[in-house]
Coordinates of C-alpha atoms in Angstrom, one line a residue:
M1 CA -25.1 -34.8 -55.5
K2 CA -24.9 -36.9 -51.8
R3 CA -21.0 -36.5 -52.5
K4 CA -21.6 -32.4 -52.9
L5 CA -23.3 -32.8 -49.8
F6 CA -20.5 -34.5 -47.5
S7 CA -18.0 -32.8 -49.1
T8 CA -19.9 -29.3 -47.9
F9 CA -20.6 -31.6 -44.5
M10 CA -17.0 -32.2 -43.8
V11 CA -16.0 -29.1 -44.3
S12 CA -18.4 -27.4 -42.4
A13 CA -17.5 -29.9 -39.6
L14 CA -13.7 -29.0 -40.0
I15 CA -14.4 -25.6 -39.6
F16 CA -16.6 -25.9 -36.9
A17 CA -14.3 -27.7 -34.8
M18 CA -11.4 -26.0 -35.9
L19 CA -13.0 -22.7 -34.0
A20 CA -13.8 -24.8 -31.2
F21 CA -9.9 -25.7 -31.3
V22 CA -9.1 -22.0 -31.1
T23 CA -12.0 -20.7 -29.0
G24 CA -10.6 -23.4 -26.4
C25 CA -6.9 -21.9 -26.9
S26 CA -7.9 -18.6 -26.4
K27 CA -9.6 -19.5 -23.1
S28 CA -7.3 -21.0 -21.8
D29 CA -4.7 -19.0 -23.5
K30 CA -6.1 -15.6 -21.8
K31 CA -2.8 -13.9 -20.0
E32 CA -3.4 -13.0 -16.3
L33 CA -1.2 -10.9 -13.8
Y34 CA -1.2 -11.4 -10.0
L35 CA -0.6 -9.2 -7.8
F36 CA 0.0 -9.0 -3.9
N37 CA -0.5 -5.6 -3.3
W38 CA -1.7 -3.7 0.0
T39 CA -5.6 -4.2 2.0
Y40 CA -7.3 -1.1 -0.3
Y41 CA -4.9 -0.4 -2.4
T42 CA -5.6 -1.6 -6.1
P43 CA -8.9 1.0 -7.2
D44 CA -11.1 -1.4 -8.8
D45 CA -12.3 0.7 -11.8
V46 CA -8.4 1.1 -12.5
I47 CA -8.0 -2.7 -11.9
A48 CA -11.2 -3.0 -14.7
Q49 CA -9.1 -0.2 -17.1
F50 CA -6.1 -2.7 -17.4
E51 CA -7.6 -5.6 -17.8
E52 CA -10.0 -4.5 -21.1
E53 CA -7.5 -3.1 -22.7
F54 CA -5.0 -5.3 -22.0
G55 CA -7.1 -8.9 -22.6
V56 CA -5.6 -9.8 -19.3
K57 CA -7.5 -11.2 -15.8
V58 CA -6.2 -9.3 -12.9
K59 CA -5.9 -11.5 -9.6
V60 CA -5.5 -9.6 -6.2
D61 CA -4.5 -11.2 -2.7
N62 CA -3.6 -8.7 -0.2
F63 CA -1.7 -8.4 3.0
A64 CA -1.9 -6.0 6.0
S65 CA 1.8 -5.1 6.7
N66 CA 5.3 -6.1 5.2
E67 CA 6.2 -8.2 7.6
E68 CA 3.1 -10.5 6.7
M69 CA 4.0 -10.1 2.9
F70 CA 7.9 -10.9 3.6
A71 CA 7.0 -14.2 6.3
K72 CA 4.5 -15.1 3.5
L73 CA 6.9 -15.5 0.8
K74 CA 10.1 -16.8 2.3
A75 CA 7.8 -20.1 3.3
G76 CA 6.7 -20.1 0.0
A77 CA 4.2 -18.7 -1.2
S78 CA 4.2 -18.5 -5.0
G79 CA 2.3 -17.6 -8.1
Y80 CA 2.2 -14.0 -7.5
D81 CA 4.2 -11.6 -10.6
I82 CA 4.0 -8.1 -8.6
V83 CA 4.7 -7.9 -4.8
F84 CA 4.2 -4.0 -3.5
P85 CA 6.5 -3.6 -0.7
S86 CA 7.6 -0.6 1.6
Q87 CA 11.1 1.0 0.8
D88 CA 12.8 -1.2 3.5
Y89 CA 11.7 -4.0 3.0
A90 CA 11.9 -3.7 -1.0
S91 CA 15.7 -2.9 0.6
I92 CA 16.0 -6.4 1.7
M93 CA 14.0 -8.5 -1.0
I94 CA 17.1 -6.5 -3.2
A95 CA 19.3 -7.6 -0.9
E96 CA 17.9 -11.5 -1.1
G97 CA 17.7 -11.7 -4.3
M98 CA 13.9 -11.6 -5.0
L99 CA 13.4 -9.6 -7.2
K100 CA 13.7 -9.4 -11.2
E101 CA 15.5 -6.5 -13.2
L102 CA 12.9 -4.2 -14.7
D103 CA 13.3 -3.6 -18.2
H104 CA 12.7 0.0 -18.5
S105 CA 12.5 0.1 -22.5
K106 CA 9.5 -1.2 -22.1
L107 CA 9.0 1.1 -19.4
P108 CA 8.3 4.8 -21.2
N109 CA 6.0 5.9 -18.3
I110 CA 8.5 6.1 -15.7
K111 CA 10.0 9.0 -16.8
N112 CA 7.1 11.3 -14.8
I113 CA 8.0 9.6 -11.9
N114 CA 9.2 12.7 -9.3
K115 CA 12.8 13.4 -9.2
F116 CA 12.5 14.1 -4.9
V117 CA 11.0 10.5 -4.7
L118 CA 13.5 8.9 -6.6
D119 CA 16.2 10.9 -4.3
N120 CA 14.7 8.9 -0.5
A121 CA 14.6 6.0 -2.9
T122 CA 18.2 5.4 -1.5
Y123 CA 17.9 1.7 -2.1
D124 CA 17.4 1.4 -6.1
P125 CA 17.7 4.8 -7.7
E126 CA 17.7 4.1 -10.4
M127 CA 14.8 2.3 -10.6
K128 CA 16.1 -1.0 -11.0
Y129 CA 14.7 -3.5 -9.0
A130 CA 11.4 -0.6 -7.9
V131 CA 9.2 1.9 -9.5
P132 CA 7.4 3.8 -6.7
Y133 CA 3.5 3.6 -6.7
Y134 CA 3.1 6.4 -3.4
M135 CA 4.7 8.2 -1.3
G136 CA 2.7 8.8 1.8
I137 CA 2.3 9.1 5.7
A138 CA -0.3 7.4 8.4
G139 CA -1.0 10.0 10.7
I140 CA -4.4 10.2 13.1
A141 CA -8.1 10.3 12.1
V142 CA -10.8 11.4 15.6
N143 CA -14.9 11.1 14.5
K144 CA -15.1 14.8 15.1
T145 CA -19.0 13.8 17.3
K146 CA -17.2 12.0 19.2
V147 CA -14.3 14.1 20.4
T148 CA -14.4 17.8 20.0
E149 CA -11.1 19.4 21.6
Y150 CA -7.9 17.6 20.7
G151 CA -4.3 19.0 19.8
K152 CA -2.6 17.5 16.6
S153 CA -0.1 14.9 18.2
W154 CA 0.6 11.7 18.8
N155 CA -0.3 12.0 22.3
I156 CA -3.5 11.9 22.1
F157 CA -3.1 8.5 23.1
G158 CA -2.7 9.4 26.1
R159 CA -5.5 11.1 26.8
T160 CA -7.5 8.2 29.4
D161 CA -10.6 10.1 28.5
L162 CA -10.5 8.1 25.7
R163 CA -9.6 5.1 27.1
N164 CA -11.3 2.2 25.1
R165 CA -12.1 4.1 22.3
M166 CA -8.7 4.5 20.5
C167 CA -6.8 1.9 18.4
M168 CA -3.0 1.8 16.6
M169 CA -1.7 -0.4 14.0
D170 CA -0.4 -3.5 14.4
D171 CA 3.1 -2.6 12.6
I172 CA 6.4 -2.1 14.4
R173 CA 8.2 0.5 12.5
E174 CA 5.0 2.4 12.1
V175 CA 4.2 2.6 16.1
I176 CA 7.6 2.9 17.5
G177 CA 8.2 5.3 14.9
D178 CA 5.4 7.4 16.0
A179 CA 6.6 7.2 19.9
L180 CA 10.5 8.3 18.5
K181 CA 8.8 11.6 16.4
Y182 CA 7.2 12.3 19.5
Q183 CA 10.0 12.4 22.0
G184 CA 12.0 14.3 19.5
H185 CA 14.2 11.8 17.8
S186 CA 14.7 9.6 13.8
V187 CA 12.4 6.7 13.2
N188 CA 15.3 5.1 12.6
S189 CA 16.7 4.6 15.7
V190 CA 18.9 2.4 16.6
K191 CA 20.3 3.9 19.9
D192 CA 19.2 1.5 22.8
S193 CA 18.3 4.1 25.0
E194 CA 15.9 6.3 22.6
L195 CA 14.5 2.8 22.0
E196 CA 13.8 2.5 25.3
A197 CA 12.2 5.0 26.3
A198 CA 10.0 5.0 22.7
K199 CA 9.1 1.0 24.3
N200 CA 7.8 2.7 27.6
L201 CA 6.2 5.1 26.2
I202 CA 4.2 3.0 24.6
I203 CA 3.3 0.7 27.4
N204 CA 2.9 2.9 30.0
E205 CA 1.2 5.8 28.6
W206 CA -0.7 5.0 25.4
K207 CA -1.3 1.1 25.4
P208 CA -3.4 1.4 28.5
N209 CA -6.0 3.4 26.6
L210 CA -6.3 1.6 23.4
V211 CA -8.5 -1.2 22.7
T212 CA -6.0 -2.8 20.5
F213 CA -3.4 -2.7 18.2
D214 CA -5.3 -3.3 14.8
A215 CA -3.5 -3.3 11.0
E216 CA -6.9 -5.0 8.7
G217 CA -9.7 -4.2 10.6
F218 CA -9.7 -0.4 12.6
G219 CA -10.9 1.3 9.1
K220 CA -14.3 -1.0 9.4
A221 CA -14.3 -0.4 13.4
F222 CA -13.7 3.2 12.9
A223 CA -16.9 3.8 10.7
R224 CA -19.4 1.7 12.9
G225 CA -18.4 4.1 15.8
D226 CA -16.6 1.5 18.0
F227 CA -13.3 3.7 17.4
W228 CA -12.9 7.8 18.3
V229 CA -9.1 7.8 17.1
V230 CA -7.1 5.3 15.0
Q231 CA -4.0 5.8 14.2
G232 CA -3.6 4.4 10.6
Y233 CA -3.7 5.6 6.2
E234 CA -6.4 7.5 5.3
E235 CA -7.1 5.3 2.7
V236 CA -8.4 2.6 4.7
V237 CA -10.7 5.0 6.6
F238 CA -12.3 7.1 4.6
S239 CA -13.4 3.7 1.9
E240 CA -15.4 2.6 5.1
I241 CA -17.2 5.6 5.4
P242 CA -19.7 6.9 3.0
E243 CA -18.7 10.1 0.9
D244 CA -21.5 11.7 2.7
K245 CA -20.1 11.3 6.0
W246 CA -16.6 12.5 4.7
D247 CA -17.2 15.5 7.0
I248 CA -17.2 14.1 10.4
V249 CA -13.5 12.7 10.0
D250 CA -10.4 15.1 10.7
F251 CA -7.2 13.4 9.7
F252 CA -4.4 14.7 10.1
I253 CA -0.6 14.2 10.1
P254 CA 0.7 14.9 13.9
D255 CA 2.6 18.5 14.2
E256 CA 5.9 16.2 15.3
G257 CA 5.2 14.2 11.6
G258 CA 6.1 10.6 11.4
P259 CA 7.6 7.1 10.0
M260 CA 6.6 8.4 5.4
Y261 CA 6.3 5.2 3.9
L262 CA 7.6 4.7 0.1
D263 CA 5.7 1.7 -1.7
S264 CA 6.9 0.5 -5.0
M265 CA 5.8 -2.1 -8.0
C266 CA 8.1 -5.1 -8.2
V267 CA 8.1 -8.0 -10.2
L268 CA 9.0 -10.7 -7.8
K269 CA 12.2 -13.3 -9.4
T270 CA 9.5 -16.3 -10.1
A271 CA 6.5 -14.2 -11.9
K272 CA 5.4 -16.4 -14.9
N273 CA 3.8 -13.0 -16.2
Y274 CA 7.4 -10.7 -17.0
D275 CA 6.2 -8.9 -19.6
T276 CA 2.1 -8.8 -18.5
A277 CA 3.8 -7.4 -15.2
L278 CA 6.2 -4.4 -16.8
D279 CA 2.4 -3.2 -19.1
F280 CA 0.6 -3.0 -15.9
I281 CA 3.6 -1.1 -14.6
N282 CA 3.8 1.2 -17.0
F283 CA -0.2 1.6 -17.1
I284 CA -0.7 2.7 -13.5
H285 CA 2.2 5.7 -13.9
R286 CA 0.3 6.7 -17.4
P287 CA -1.0 10.0 -16.0
E288 CA -4.6 10.3 -16.4
V289 CA -4.5 6.6 -14.6
Y290 CA -2.4 7.9 -11.8
A291 CA -4.7 10.2 -11.5
K292 CA -8.1 8.1 -10.5
F293 CA -5.6 5.9 -8.5
L294 CA -4.8 9.6 -6.6
D295 CA -8.6 10.1 -6.5
Y296 CA -10.1 7.0 -5.2
F297 CA -8.1 7.2 -2.2
R298 CA -7.7 10.9 -2.0
F299 CA -4.2 11.2 -2.1
P300 CA -2.4 14.1 -2.9
N301 CA 0.2 13.6 -5.5
S302 CA 3.8 13.0 -4.6
V303 CA 5.0 10.4 -6.9
N304 CA 3.7 11.4 -10.8
T305 CA 4.6 14.9 -12.0
E306 CA 2.1 15.0 -15.0
A307 CA -1.0 13.6 -12.9
D308 CA -1.8 16.8 -11.5
K309 CA -3.2 18.1 -14.5
Y310 CA -6.1 15.2 -14.3
M311 CA -6.9 14.9 -10.7
K312 CA -11.1 15.7 -9.4
E313 CA -10.6 15.3 -5.4
T314 CA -9.1 17.3 -3.1
P315 CA -7.2 14.8 -1.1
A316 CA -7.4 14.1 2.4
Y317 CA -3.9 15.5 3.1
N318 CA -1.1 17.9 1.5
A319 CA 1.5 17.2 0.1
S320 CA 3.4 19.4 2.4
D321 CA 2.3 17.3 5.6
M322 CA 5.1 14.8 4.4
E323 CA 8.2 17.5 4.7
R324 CA 7.1 16.7 8.7
G325 CA 8.0 13.1 7.7
E326 CA 11.3 10.8 7.5
L327 CA 11.1 7.6 5.6
K328 CA 11.4 4.2 7.2
Y329 CA 14.8 2.4 6.1
D330 CA 16.3 -0.9 6.5
L331 CA 18.0 -1.5 10.2
G332 CA 19.4 -4.3 8.5
E333 CA 20.8 -6.3 11.8
N334 CA 19.0 -3.7 14.2
L335 CA 15.1 -4.5 12.8
A336 CA 15.8 -7.2 16.4
K337 CA 16.4 -4.5 18.8
Y338 CA 12.8 -3.3 17.3
N339 CA 11.7 -6.8 16.9
A340 CA 12.1 -7.2 20.3
I341 CA 10.8 -4.3 21.8
W342 CA 7.2 -4.9 19.8
Q343 CA 7.2 -8.7 21.6
D344 CA 7.1 -6.9 24.3
I345 CA 5.2 -4.0 23.8
R346 CA 2.5 -6.4 22.8
F347 CA 2.5 -8.7 25.2
T348 CA 3.1 -7.0 28.2
E349 CA 0.4 -6.6 30.6

């Protein structure tokens, strides 16, 4: 009897130990995914759905500009799987061998990508390294309770009566691109005369009226009422304002147009979770999931041809507004001209 009890005890103990081992392994072996994405660009409910469906823990770090993202990666920041560069930096990262080639057999939903977007993705039209995430355009948000009369032009920043109530982004290509467009030039101009004129416009006519150049906190400051006019991305503004107060905001794309952006999902060469990264990219372009992404930020649909039928919210601006825009491309060695001009703009008193 004792022998039988002992045997039963040993078997039970062994089963318990095995269960504990398996449980411990499942905890330590749980899949993870590390995203390096723009601030305000990853809806929580979409992340939660992916985590539950795929049994993955997603961790997100944010950046406020392409320059910040690129500098951190080049300085040795590691551990990220997916990064979300805009078109000019996606081009640079492809050229520098920083990205891993994508296995299209695991990305069936990329069939939903709009051909118009791919035609603009001249740096990678076959999505060898970069799957479009969103194509949009920055604009201007105006607090209509504070500013009642205004033209829909970039030159609103030249209004001295709004001095110390306005902000533009701390973003080289966006701000210089706005000035170039206002003056009738390409956002990708490398002509010295055009760049000099854009610099003088910003320094002499726009900057004196600005509180600051800010790529991260302008949404919060606008929501508090510190700023009445801001240049920026609509998702940053509306993410900070309660929905019942959205009607006090006029977000518009200026008549002159402006720099467009095409952000993509790219897998870094150093990624440790390649297959999970592909699962995420494919998941994002499931039409009903992509519609959630669009609704969350009130984006017009520019990328996924099948998402429209699942959208429930009215976009903050129209997809047709982007017809006035121009995509920013990699300037190559001419980027040094922009960097030098930006230093003058930022540090000239």
